[in-house]
Amino acid sequence: MDHSVPVMLIATTDPASRRILEDELRRRYGADYEVVACAHYAHGRAVLEGLRHWNRAVALILGCYGPADRSGLDFLRRAYGFHPAAKRGVVVIWGDFASAPTVFRAIAQGYAELMIIRPERARDEEFHGAITDALDDWHLAQGVGFEAVRLIGEVGDERTHALRDSLSRNHIPVGFHPVGSETAERTLESLGLRDPVLPVMVLQFTASPIVLENPSDLEIAEAMGVTRPPSADKIFDVVVVGAGPSGLATAVYASSEGLSTMVVEGEAVGGQAGTSSLIRNYPGFSRGVSGAHLAYRSFQQAWTLGTDFLFMRKAMGLGVDGALFAVSISDGSVVRCRTVVVATGVDYRRLGIPQLEDLVGRGVFYGATVSEAPSMAGRHVCVVGGGNSAGQAVLHLAKYAKKVTLLVRGPTLSASMSDYLISQLEATRNVAISCSTVIVGARDRDGFLTAVEVAASGAADATPSEEIEAGGLFVLIGSVPRTSWLPDTVERDPAGFLRTGASRDVSDAGSGRPNRVPLALETSMPGIFAIGDVRAGSIKRVATAVGDGATVVSMLHTCLAENPLPAPAPGGAATPEELPGDIRFN
Ligand SMILES: Cc1cc2nc3c(=O)[nH]c(=O)nc-3n(C[C@H](O)[C@H](O)[C@H](O)COP(=O)(O)OP(=O)(O)OC[C@H]3O[C@@H](n4cnc5c(N)ncnc54)[C@H](O)[C@@H]3O)c2cc1C
């Protein structure tokens, strides 16, 4: 057997389930995976131990729970210790409703990640859908397979890390090879690069490979050639700034309802949600869905429906061009439109400790970057924050790290984190929670984080009371809205979030449009809308962001009907010359 082939392991003492699962999995997946079936859990554990010893990749582990087998959940819990990256599924029998509460509780505590109903007939596509989703998530997390882009750089370099993160979140298959590794050296030699400026990026999917040394976002966007700025005379019904869940939802609905739509995205599709390894509370995805998947599918949906996208380019300013708006883009172009939807979400709050800021990308990370988690294998990792994002990051990191310590400034987690996450954290054996604790400093070796210094929160001085070993520190302490590119005339609340609706003063804010009561998601500037996390009072969930994105489209129709384009010249649409050309930027 080829040792590079990933393994699927089934273990159950129920002979009927074992036979059905083994048959189904071998028939569908036997060509690509080695399917192993074990009749006893002790045997299953021994096989898993052996596979770990031989460094074999294990993609999926299945155990059963039902009247003929009560040990599968415990097996799956212990299997985590052997192969933390493997997807673990508990197989139940249709109609065994009595077992459901135990299974759901075990999933909430992290014993298994998904529940699958045993197939009772041939070609049970519901069963296979669950299996292929799990395998797809496993592959995405491993980053194995086809390399559309080869990236060569220093481990721990901030720019290299940002590129890996942004490419993988944009679903561009990227292979990272640390400089000095055999593949990196071989590639550089074959390209004739003796002393390149790192990171080096090789686009391998183009007719002849394109090589970029330390490229800017713009250079990458242009080399990829996926999206180009629209022609100067194009006028969009709506420009959406930000391709997080809210912006993508607007794109899907606006395009499907016939509005010409342009989405501008500065980093990667999916926004914050794209960094989440498992969103468990998005309706319709009973097994949970990875943020990257959800985002990519929404992007494809919007694209198919006709949305134009500008990637790796930021909106830098908003101007008024007569009856139109002009959004200035970081590549120097200007996109003109009749309405703007601001869906720019939020940025992570920084700790503001200079020692830590110097180590960003070399052990210190803002946000729960999914791509970084496997590199924490065997290390002690710290996470700072008391919210749901911090809780989810801890659970994801705990799959790889030796131990994860959550540092919380407040006295408890209950005020800031969902109960289900708190119970999962408490049930995870390699997680520790330290409340009433703040970080006051850091230690490093050769520019890499080795430990954080902590003190009791509220202590009179910042003298460290303890030093905690830390191979990685993930900071998730809240967020600030991304609105700096908007004119000051667009009203904010004291925290900087965009106010919408009729609850505030109404003014034309320089837009030249008539005063009227703003629509529910309209800002103080008529024709400019705000949705998702950037909106004052938003709920900060994927589903509510998507809800805002869908809702705003009916308001766009209202606004567009109020402000029709100038009548077209006989025999054609309005030409740029017929439209006002004196753009006023903020
Ligand atoms: C790790 C993590 C886990 C989470 N888990 C869950 C969960 O399980 N369930 C849940 O309901 N919620 C979860 N959330 C919250 C949820 O992801 C957010 O509420 C949601 O993503 C907000 O969507 P949004 O579109 O408003 O903004 P964002 O997701 O923040 O997207 C904004 C986008 O705008 C882009 N942008 C910003 N400024 C500009 C500019 N000037 N030009 C161009 N583009 C720009 C950004 O690059 C970004 O892609 C999680 C958040 C995080 C960080």
XYZ file of N, CA, C and O and ligand atoms in Angstrom, residues 169 241-248 264-282 313-316 343-348 367-368 388-390 392-393 420 476 482-483 485 531-534 539-546, ligand 1:
301
model
N -7.542 31.645 2.068
C -8.924 32.074 2.312
C -9.636 32.405 0.999
O -10.855 32.359 0.916
N -18.707 47.538 -0.749
C -17.321 47.537 -0.284
C -17.194 46.512 0.838
O -17.786 46.683 1.906
N -16.453 45.432 0.571
C -16.285 44.351 1.542
C -16.990 43.084 1.082
O -18.168 43.132 0.704
N -16.241 41.961 1.068
C -16.825 40.674 0.660
C -16.867 39.706 1.830
O -16.546 38.532 1.703
N -17.270 40.224 2.999
C -17.595 39.333 4.119
C -19.004 38.786 3.886
O -19.593 39.003 2.824
N -19.574 38.098 4.884
C -20.910 37.528 4.692
C -21.952 38.556 4.289
O -22.813 38.277 3.451
N -21.894 39.767 4.853
C -22.931 40.760 4.532
C -22.783 41.250 3.095
O -23.761 41.319 2.347
N -21.556 41.585 2.688
C -21.338 42.095 1.333
C -21.655 41.040 0.283
O -22.253 41.334 -0.760
N -21.282 39.782 0.563
C -21.567 38.709 -0.398
C -23.077 38.482 -0.530
O -23.588 38.233 -1.619
N -15.931 45.305 -4.048
C -14.510 45.612 -3.888
C -14.049 44.955 -2.589
O -14.652 45.181 -1.533
N -13.005 44.123 -2.658
C -12.528 43.416 -1.449
C -11.015 43.597 -1.318
O -10.266 43.287 -2.237
N -10.602 44.085 -0.155
C -9.192 44.389 0.057
C -8.338 43.176 0.399
O -7.131 43.177 0.169
N -8.926 42.132 0.977
C -8.112 40.988 1.416
C -8.622 39.681 0.806
O -8.171 39.291 -0.258
N -9.541 39.041 1.510
C -10.008 37.723 1.035
C -11.507 37.616 1.211
O -12.061 38.201 2.145
N -12.164 36.835 0.338
C -13.607 36.647 0.510
C -13.877 36.003 1.862
O -13.096 35.209 2.347
N -15.006 36.396 2.445
C -15.407 35.767 3.705
C -15.200 36.633 4.918
O -15.806 36.404 5.951
N -14.310 37.628 4.810
C -14.073 38.517 5.948
C -13.711 37.730 7.186
O -12.989 36.732 7.125
N -14.246 38.170 8.313
C -13.934 37.462 9.570
C -14.438 36.030 9.535
O -13.777 35.118 10.034
N -15.628 35.831 8.949
C -16.205 34.485 8.952
C -15.268 33.522 8.231
O -15.161 32.348 8.597
N -14.566 34.018 7.212
C -13.643 33.174 6.455
C -12.498 32.643 7.302
O -11.821 31.685 6.907
N -12.258 33.240 8.471
C -11.176 32.758 9.333
C -11.678 31.741 10.353
O -10.893 31.208 11.125
N -12.990 31.500 10.370
C -13.535 30.574 11.366
C -13.509 29.145 10.839
O -13.968 28.876 9.731
N -12.956 28.221 11.634
C -12.826 26.842 11.156
C -14.169 26.123 11.139
O -14.405 25.254 10.310
N -15.077 26.481 12.037
C -16.379 25.802 12.057
C -17.440 26.752 12.592
O -17.386 27.160 13.752
N -18.375 27.109 11.719
C -19.509 27.924 12.167
C -20.640 26.944 12.439
O -21.130 26.286 11.528
N -21.018 26.846 13.697
C -21.994 25.807 14.052
C -23.406 26.347 14.128
O -24.348 25.575 14.235
N -23.540 27.700 14.106
C -24.884 28.244 14.343
C -25.475 28.904 13.111
O -26.349 29.745 13.223
N -25.016 28.549 11.918
C -25.612 29.129 10.718
C -26.751 28.215 10.263
O -26.502 27.029 9.966
N -7.899 44.831 -3.658
C -7.894 46.284 -3.845
C -8.829 46.860 -2.803
O -9.919 46.326 -2.577
N -8.412 47.981 -2.220
C -9.212 48.579 -1.147
C -9.948 49.819 -1.644
O -9.423 50.525 -2.521
N -11.115 50.089 -1.070
C -11.765 51.384 -1.284
C -11.014 52.383 -0.415
O -10.810 52.142 0.777
N -10.584 53.489 -1.020
C -9.761 54.458 -0.286
C -10.523 55.752 0.016
O -10.119 56.524 0.870
N -19.828 47.441 3.676
C -19.892 46.136 4.359
C -18.483 45.783 4.824
O -18.018 44.665 4.647
N -17.807 46.782 5.414
C -16.369 46.635 5.671
C -16.043 45.989 7.015
O -14.865 45.792 7.320
N -17.055 45.662 7.806
C -16.801 44.900 9.025
C -15.887 45.617 10.001
O -15.887 46.856 10.098
N -15.100 44.829 10.689
C -14.305 45.377 11.793
C -12.867 44.849 11.739
O -12.592 43.839 11.105
N -11.990 45.561 12.418
C -10.592 45.151 12.586
C -10.381 44.709 14.022
O -11.036 45.223 14.917
N -9.443 43.806 14.219
C -9.185 43.362 15.588
C -8.501 44.453 16.411
O -7.624 45.148 15.924
N -6.383 37.572 15.617
C -7.437 36.769 15.012
C -7.045 35.303 15.062
O -5.884 34.948 15.293
N -8.054 34.462 14.810
C -7.822 33.011 14.885
C -7.474 32.512 13.501
O -8.317 31.993 12.798
N -16.801 34.891 22.121
C -16.991 33.639 21.382
C -15.849 33.366 20.408
O -15.459 32.215 20.206
N -15.306 34.434 19.806
C -14.209 34.216 18.852
C -13.023 33.578 19.565
O -12.384 32.662 19.038
N -12.723 34.081 20.770
C -11.596 33.529 21.523
C -11.879 32.073 21.878
O -11.010 31.200 21.745
N -13.779 29.883 20.313
C -13.666 29.010 19.135
C -12.202 28.820 18.747
O -11.793 27.734 18.334
N -11.425 29.884 18.881
C -10.002 29.777 18.543
C -9.324 28.760 19.452
O -8.523 27.936 18.994
N -22.538 27.147 25.466
C -22.103 25.905 24.811
C -20.583 25.900 24.613
O -19.927 24.874 24.739
N -7.588 37.922 20.521
C -8.961 38.143 20.032
C -9.710 38.967 21.076
O -10.505 38.447 21.857
N -14.177 49.402 10.335
C -13.281 49.911 9.276
C -14.009 50.983 8.471
O -14.704 50.692 7.494
N -13.845 52.217 8.913
C -14.596 53.305 8.271
C -13.708 54.491 7.899
O -14.224 55.527 7.498
N -12.002 55.298 5.490
C -12.038 55.767 4.103
C -13.289 56.592 3.778
O -13.392 57.173 2.704
N -24.104 47.873 6.402
C -24.661 46.562 6.793
C -23.613 45.749 7.548
O -22.412 46.017 7.456
N -24.093 44.738 8.270
C -23.177 43.812 8.949
C -22.499 44.457 10.152
O -23.018 45.413 10.753
N -21.330 43.945 10.490
C -20.659 44.333 11.736
C -20.299 45.813 11.807
O -20.125 46.356 12.894
N -20.174 46.489 10.667
C -19.753 47.898 10.679
C -20.914 48.812 11.086
O -20.713 49.970 11.444
N -25.612 42.803 15.337
C -25.542 41.697 16.304
C -24.204 40.948 16.241
O -23.844 40.219 17.134
N -23.460 41.118 15.167
C -22.138 40.488 15.005
C -22.200 38.957 14.933
O -21.547 38.241 15.680
N -23.028 38.512 14.030
C -23.135 37.089 13.724
C -23.191 36.950 12.211
O -23.621 37.868 11.511
N -22.852 35.759 11.721
C -22.883 35.536 10.274
C -24.317 35.694 9.752
O -24.564 36.399 8.758
N -25.266 35.065 10.444
C -26.644 35.079 9.936
C -27.221 36.496 9.921
O -27.940 36.865 8.985
N -26.897 37.303 10.930
C -27.457 38.663 10.938
C -26.779 39.522 9.877
O -27.406 40.388 9.262
N -25.492 39.272 9.640
C -24.783 40.004 8.579
C -25.412 39.668 7.223
O -25.687 40.543 6.396
N -25.687 38.368 7.016
C -26.323 37.935 5.758
C -27.731 38.546 5.661
O -28.146 39.015 4.588
C -12.730 33.628 14.360
C -14.171 34.057 14.232
C -15.165 33.126 14.399
C -16.499 33.507 14.264
N -17.450 32.547 14.438
C -18.742 32.865 14.275
C -19.748 31.864 14.415
O -19.466 30.690 14.677
N -21.029 32.239 14.226
C -21.392 33.527 13.936
O -22.573 33.775 13.739
N -20.463 34.498 13.822
C -19.155 34.209 13.990
N -18.201 35.191 13.891
C -18.620 36.570 13.601
C -18.894 36.760 12.103
O -17.839 36.201 11.367
C -19.062 38.226 11.747
O -20.152 38.731 12.466
C -19.308 38.409 10.252
O -18.201 37.928 9.507
C -19.521 39.878 9.910
O -19.652 39.981 8.518
P -19.437 41.374 7.760
O -19.676 41.090 6.325
O -20.239 42.437 8.382
O -17.928 41.816 8.008
P -16.538 41.059 7.875
O -16.714 39.609 7.988
O -15.649 41.740 8.853
O -16.047 41.388 6.392
C -15.651 42.684 6.008
C -14.828 42.607 4.730
O -14.582 43.928 4.249
C -13.250 44.023 3.757
N -12.844 45.437 3.815
C -12.703 46.234 4.906
N -12.360 47.486 4.546
C -12.276 47.487 3.198
C -11.967 48.490 2.231
N -11.689 49.757 2.580
N -11.955 48.145 0.922
C -12.246 46.858 0.531
N -12.563 45.871 1.413
C -12.575 46.182 2.726
C -12.464 43.130 4.714
O -11.235 42.700 4.127
C -13.446 41.985 4.955
O -13.260 40.940 4.033
C -16.851 34.853 13.991
C -15.836 35.797 13.847
C -14.506 35.420 13.953
C -13.427 36.448 13.793
